[in-house]
Short mmCIF file of C-alpha atoms and ligand atoms in Angstrom, two decimals:
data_model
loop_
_atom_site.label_atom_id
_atom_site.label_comp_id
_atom_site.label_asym_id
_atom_site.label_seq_id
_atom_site.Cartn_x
_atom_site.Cartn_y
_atom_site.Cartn_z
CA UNK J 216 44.78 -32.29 142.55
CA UNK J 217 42.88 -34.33 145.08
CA UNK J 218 43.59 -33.62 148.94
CA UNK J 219 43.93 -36.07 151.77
CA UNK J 220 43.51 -34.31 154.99
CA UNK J 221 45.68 -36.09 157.98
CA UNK J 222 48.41 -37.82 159.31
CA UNK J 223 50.37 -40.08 157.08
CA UNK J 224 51.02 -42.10 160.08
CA UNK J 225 47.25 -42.78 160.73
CA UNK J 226 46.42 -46.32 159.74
CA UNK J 227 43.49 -44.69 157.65
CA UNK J 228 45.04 -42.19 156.44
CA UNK J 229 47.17 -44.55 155.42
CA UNK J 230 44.64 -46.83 153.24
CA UNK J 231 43.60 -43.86 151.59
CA UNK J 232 46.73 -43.32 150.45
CA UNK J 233 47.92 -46.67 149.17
CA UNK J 234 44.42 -46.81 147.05
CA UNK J 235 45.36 -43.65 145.35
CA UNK J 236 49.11 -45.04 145.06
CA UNK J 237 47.94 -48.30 143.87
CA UNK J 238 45.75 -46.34 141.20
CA UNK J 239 48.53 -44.15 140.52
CA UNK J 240 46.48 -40.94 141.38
CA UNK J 241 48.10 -37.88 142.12
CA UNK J 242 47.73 -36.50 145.29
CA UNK J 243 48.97 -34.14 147.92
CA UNK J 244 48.42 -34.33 151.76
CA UNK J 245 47.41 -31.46 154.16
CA UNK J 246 48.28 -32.37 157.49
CA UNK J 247 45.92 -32.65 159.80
CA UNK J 248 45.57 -33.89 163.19
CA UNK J 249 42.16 -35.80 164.09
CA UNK J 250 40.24 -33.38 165.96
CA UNK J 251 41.67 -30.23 164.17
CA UNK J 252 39.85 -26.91 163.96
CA UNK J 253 41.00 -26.16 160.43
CA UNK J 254 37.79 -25.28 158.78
CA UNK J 255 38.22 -27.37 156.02
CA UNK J 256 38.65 -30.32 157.82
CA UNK J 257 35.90 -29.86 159.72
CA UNK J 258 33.49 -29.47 156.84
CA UNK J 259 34.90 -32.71 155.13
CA UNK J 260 35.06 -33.97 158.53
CA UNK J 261 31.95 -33.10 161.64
CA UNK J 262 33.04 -36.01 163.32
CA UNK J 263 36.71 -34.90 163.14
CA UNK J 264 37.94 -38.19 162.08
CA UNK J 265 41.00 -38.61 159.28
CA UNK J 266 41.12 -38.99 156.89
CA UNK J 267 39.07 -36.03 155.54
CA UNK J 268 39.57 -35.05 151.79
CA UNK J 269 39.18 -32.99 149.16
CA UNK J 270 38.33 -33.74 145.41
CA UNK J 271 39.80 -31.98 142.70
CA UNK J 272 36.74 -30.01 141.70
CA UNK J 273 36.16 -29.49 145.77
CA UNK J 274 33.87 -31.46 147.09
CA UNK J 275 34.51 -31.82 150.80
CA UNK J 276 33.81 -35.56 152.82
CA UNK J 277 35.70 -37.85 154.98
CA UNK J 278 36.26 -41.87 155.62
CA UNK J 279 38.56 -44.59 153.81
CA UNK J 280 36.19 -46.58 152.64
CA UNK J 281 34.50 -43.58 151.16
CA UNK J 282 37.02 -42.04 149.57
CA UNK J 283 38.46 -45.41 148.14
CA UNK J 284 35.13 -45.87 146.61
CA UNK J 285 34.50 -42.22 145.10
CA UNK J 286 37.95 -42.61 143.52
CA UNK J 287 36.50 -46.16 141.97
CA UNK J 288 34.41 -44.37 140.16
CA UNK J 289 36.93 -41.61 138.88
CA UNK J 290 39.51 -44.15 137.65
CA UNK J 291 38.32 -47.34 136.59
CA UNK J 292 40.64 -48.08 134.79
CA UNK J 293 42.64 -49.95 137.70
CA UNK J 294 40.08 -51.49 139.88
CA UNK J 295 40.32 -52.01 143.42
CA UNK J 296 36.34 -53.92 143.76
CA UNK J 297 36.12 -57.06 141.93
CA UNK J 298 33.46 -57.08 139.23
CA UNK J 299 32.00 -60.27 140.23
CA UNK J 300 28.90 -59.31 142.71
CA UNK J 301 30.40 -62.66 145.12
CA UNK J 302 33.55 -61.06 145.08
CA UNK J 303 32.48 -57.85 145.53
CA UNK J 304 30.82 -58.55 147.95
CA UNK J 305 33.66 -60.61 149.91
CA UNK J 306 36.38 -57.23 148.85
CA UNK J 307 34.26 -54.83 150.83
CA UNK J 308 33.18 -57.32 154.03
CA UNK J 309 36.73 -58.24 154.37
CA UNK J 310 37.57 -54.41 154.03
CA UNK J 311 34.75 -53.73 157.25
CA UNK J 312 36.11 -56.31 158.82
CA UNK J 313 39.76 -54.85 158.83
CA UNK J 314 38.43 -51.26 159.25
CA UNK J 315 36.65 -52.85 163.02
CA UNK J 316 37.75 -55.77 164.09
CA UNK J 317 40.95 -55.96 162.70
CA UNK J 318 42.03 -52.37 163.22
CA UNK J 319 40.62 -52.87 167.26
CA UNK J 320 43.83 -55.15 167.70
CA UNK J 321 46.38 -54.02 165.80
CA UNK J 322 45.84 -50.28 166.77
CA UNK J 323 45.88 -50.75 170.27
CA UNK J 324 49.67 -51.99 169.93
CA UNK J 325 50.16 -49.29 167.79
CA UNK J 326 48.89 -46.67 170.18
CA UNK J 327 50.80 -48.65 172.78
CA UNK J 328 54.47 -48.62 171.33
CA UNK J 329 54.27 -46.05 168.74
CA UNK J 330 51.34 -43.33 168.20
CA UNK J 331 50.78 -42.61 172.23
CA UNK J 332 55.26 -42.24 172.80
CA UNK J 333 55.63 -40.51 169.46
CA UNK J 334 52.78 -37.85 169.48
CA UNK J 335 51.42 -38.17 173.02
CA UNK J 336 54.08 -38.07 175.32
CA UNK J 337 52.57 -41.69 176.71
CA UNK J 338 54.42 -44.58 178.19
CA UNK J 339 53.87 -47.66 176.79
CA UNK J 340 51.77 -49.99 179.22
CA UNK J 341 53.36 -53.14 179.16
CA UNK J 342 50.71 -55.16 180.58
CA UNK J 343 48.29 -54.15 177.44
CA UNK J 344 50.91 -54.81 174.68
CA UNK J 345 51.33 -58.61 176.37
CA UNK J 346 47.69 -58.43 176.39
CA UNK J 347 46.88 -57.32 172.90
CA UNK J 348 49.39 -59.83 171.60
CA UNK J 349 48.18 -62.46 173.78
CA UNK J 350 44.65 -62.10 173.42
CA UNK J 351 43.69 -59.64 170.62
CA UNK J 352 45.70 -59.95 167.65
CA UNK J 353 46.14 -63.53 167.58
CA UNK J 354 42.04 -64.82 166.27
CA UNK J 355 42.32 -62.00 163.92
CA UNK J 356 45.97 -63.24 161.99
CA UNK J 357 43.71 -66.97 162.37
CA UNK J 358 41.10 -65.40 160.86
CA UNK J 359 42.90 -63.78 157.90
CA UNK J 360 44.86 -67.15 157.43
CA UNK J 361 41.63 -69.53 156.79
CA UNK J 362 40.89 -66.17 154.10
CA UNK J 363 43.75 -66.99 152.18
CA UNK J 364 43.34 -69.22 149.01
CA UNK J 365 45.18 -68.28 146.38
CA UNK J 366 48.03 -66.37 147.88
CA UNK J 367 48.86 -63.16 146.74
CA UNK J 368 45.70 -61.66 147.38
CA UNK J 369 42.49 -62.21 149.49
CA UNK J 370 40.06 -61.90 146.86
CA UNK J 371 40.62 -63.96 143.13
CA UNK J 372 43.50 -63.50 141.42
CA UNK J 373 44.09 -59.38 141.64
CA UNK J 374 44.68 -56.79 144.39
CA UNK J 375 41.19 -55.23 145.99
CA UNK J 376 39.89 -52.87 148.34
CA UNK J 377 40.35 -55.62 150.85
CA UNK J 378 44.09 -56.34 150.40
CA UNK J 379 44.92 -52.65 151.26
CA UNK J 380 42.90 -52.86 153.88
CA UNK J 381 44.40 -55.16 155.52
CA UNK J 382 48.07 -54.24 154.64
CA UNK J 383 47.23 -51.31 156.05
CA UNK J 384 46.31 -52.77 159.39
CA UNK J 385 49.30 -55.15 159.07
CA UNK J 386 51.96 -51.74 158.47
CA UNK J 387 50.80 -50.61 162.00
CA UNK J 388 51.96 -54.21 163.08
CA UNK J 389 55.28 -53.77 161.28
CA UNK J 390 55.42 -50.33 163.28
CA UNK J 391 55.22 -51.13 166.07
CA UNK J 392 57.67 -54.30 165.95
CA UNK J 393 55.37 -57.08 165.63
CA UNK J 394 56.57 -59.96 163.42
CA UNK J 395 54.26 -62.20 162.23
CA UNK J 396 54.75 -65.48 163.16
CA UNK J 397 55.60 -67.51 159.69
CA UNK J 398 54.91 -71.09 161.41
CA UNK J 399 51.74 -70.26 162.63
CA UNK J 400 50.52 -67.59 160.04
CA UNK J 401 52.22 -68.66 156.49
CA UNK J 402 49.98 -67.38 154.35
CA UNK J 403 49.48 -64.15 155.55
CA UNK J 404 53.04 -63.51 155.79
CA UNK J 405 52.86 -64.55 152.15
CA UNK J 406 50.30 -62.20 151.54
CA UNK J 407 52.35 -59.52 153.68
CA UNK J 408 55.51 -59.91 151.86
CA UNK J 409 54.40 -59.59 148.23
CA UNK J 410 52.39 -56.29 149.37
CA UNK J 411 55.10 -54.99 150.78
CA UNK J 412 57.10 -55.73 147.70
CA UNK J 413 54.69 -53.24 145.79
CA UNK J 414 55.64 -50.25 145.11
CA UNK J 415 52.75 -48.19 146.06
CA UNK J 416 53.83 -50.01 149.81
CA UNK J 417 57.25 -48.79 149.14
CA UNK J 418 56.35 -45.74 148.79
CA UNK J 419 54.24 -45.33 151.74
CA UNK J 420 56.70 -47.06 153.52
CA UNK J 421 59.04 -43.88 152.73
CA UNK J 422 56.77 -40.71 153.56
CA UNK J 423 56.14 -42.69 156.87
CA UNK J 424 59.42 -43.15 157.38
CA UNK J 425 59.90 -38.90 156.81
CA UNK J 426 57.53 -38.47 159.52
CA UNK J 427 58.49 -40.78 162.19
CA UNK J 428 62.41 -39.43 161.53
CA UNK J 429 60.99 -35.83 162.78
N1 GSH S 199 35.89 -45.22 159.50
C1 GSH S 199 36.88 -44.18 159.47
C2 GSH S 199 37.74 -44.27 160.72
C3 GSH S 199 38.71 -43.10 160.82
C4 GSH S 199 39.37 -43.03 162.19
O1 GSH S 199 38.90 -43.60 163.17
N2 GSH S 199 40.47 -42.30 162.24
C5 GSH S 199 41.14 -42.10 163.51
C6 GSH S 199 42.62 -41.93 163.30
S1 GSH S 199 43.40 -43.40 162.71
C7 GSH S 199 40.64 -40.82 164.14
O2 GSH S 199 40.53 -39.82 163.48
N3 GSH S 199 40.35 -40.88 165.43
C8 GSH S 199 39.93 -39.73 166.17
C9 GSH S 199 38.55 -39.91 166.73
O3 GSH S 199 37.99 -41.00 166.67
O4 GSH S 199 38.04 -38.91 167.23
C10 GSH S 199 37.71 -44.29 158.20
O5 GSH S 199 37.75 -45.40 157.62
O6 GSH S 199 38.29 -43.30 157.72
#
């Protein structure tokens, strides 16, 4: 069975995981804090990054977007990249742009109320979160709203690599007790709600929930 080495909790980690629940591919989870010495992790990982991982027949590498697209090619027979090359091409840009941009805003409040009290023994700085909320996260939720055409999903009429991308980004949100405004931001909280209505987001939801009860 395949390996994901980190922290459920890691918004990443995290992706990696909904693709292979999404794809319904077995997998088990070593965990692994970024940084760790554990020698396989630092094989799959130099830059000591999570989500490192570990194919069945062994071979060692690390990042989301990587792994999501290794296990593409493994099981194809649920897709997560659309087959047209325009849609494709949108699937992965909006997945960089939630892996950056995205991620930039929403895990700063994440660090902020959640990550830095839970692991880190960190106070929350108040004057960031009113910051981040101010200033940060709003352009992205405008820029994911003018995405959203036909609903359900960012991309056509199925779920991509850029939908869990994105959930992913908006479960740290969720976390860390944002609500997403549904006068200003309807369609994403569309989007949001049938995700999370999934059950490859249910469960996640529920190991998370394991974790954070520690
Ligand atoms: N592009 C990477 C980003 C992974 C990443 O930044 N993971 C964070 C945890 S959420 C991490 O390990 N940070 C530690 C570090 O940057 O040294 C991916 O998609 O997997």
């Amino acid at each position: 069975m395949a390996t994901i080495l980190g922290v459920p909790a890691s918004p990443f980690v995290r992706k990696a995981m909904l693709a292979h629940l999404v794809k319904q591919v077995p997998f088990e989870i070593k965990m692994v804090p970024p940084g760790s010495d554990d020698e396989t992790f630092r094989q799959a990982s130099p830059m000591g990054k999570i989500p490192g991982y570990q194919t069945d027949k062994g071979t060692l590498f690390s990042d989301s977007s990587v792994i999501i697209a290794y296990l593409e090619k493994v099981h194809t027979d649920t897709p997560l990249y659309p087959s047209d090359p325009e849609q494709y091409a949108q699937a992965i840009w909006l997945e960089e742009y939630a892996d950056t941009k995205m991620s930039e805003a929403t895990n700063a409040l994440y660090f902020q109320r959640v990550v830095g009290p839970a692991f880190f023994e960190h106070t929350t700085d108040q004057e960031r979160v009113t910051q981040v909320i101010n200033e940060l996260i709003p352009p992205v939720l405008d820029f994911l709203e003018g995405k959203l055409t036909s609903g359900n999903y960012f991309i056509g009429d199925s779920l991509s690599v850029a939908d869990v991308a994105i959930a992913s980004n908006l479960m740290s949100l969720t976390r860390a007790q944002y609500t997403i405004d549904d006068n200003k931001w309807p369609k994403v909280c569309a989007f949001y709600n049938h995700f999370l209505s999934l059950d490859a987001a249910k469960q996640q939801l529920a190991t998370e929930d394991k974790i954070f009860s520690r």
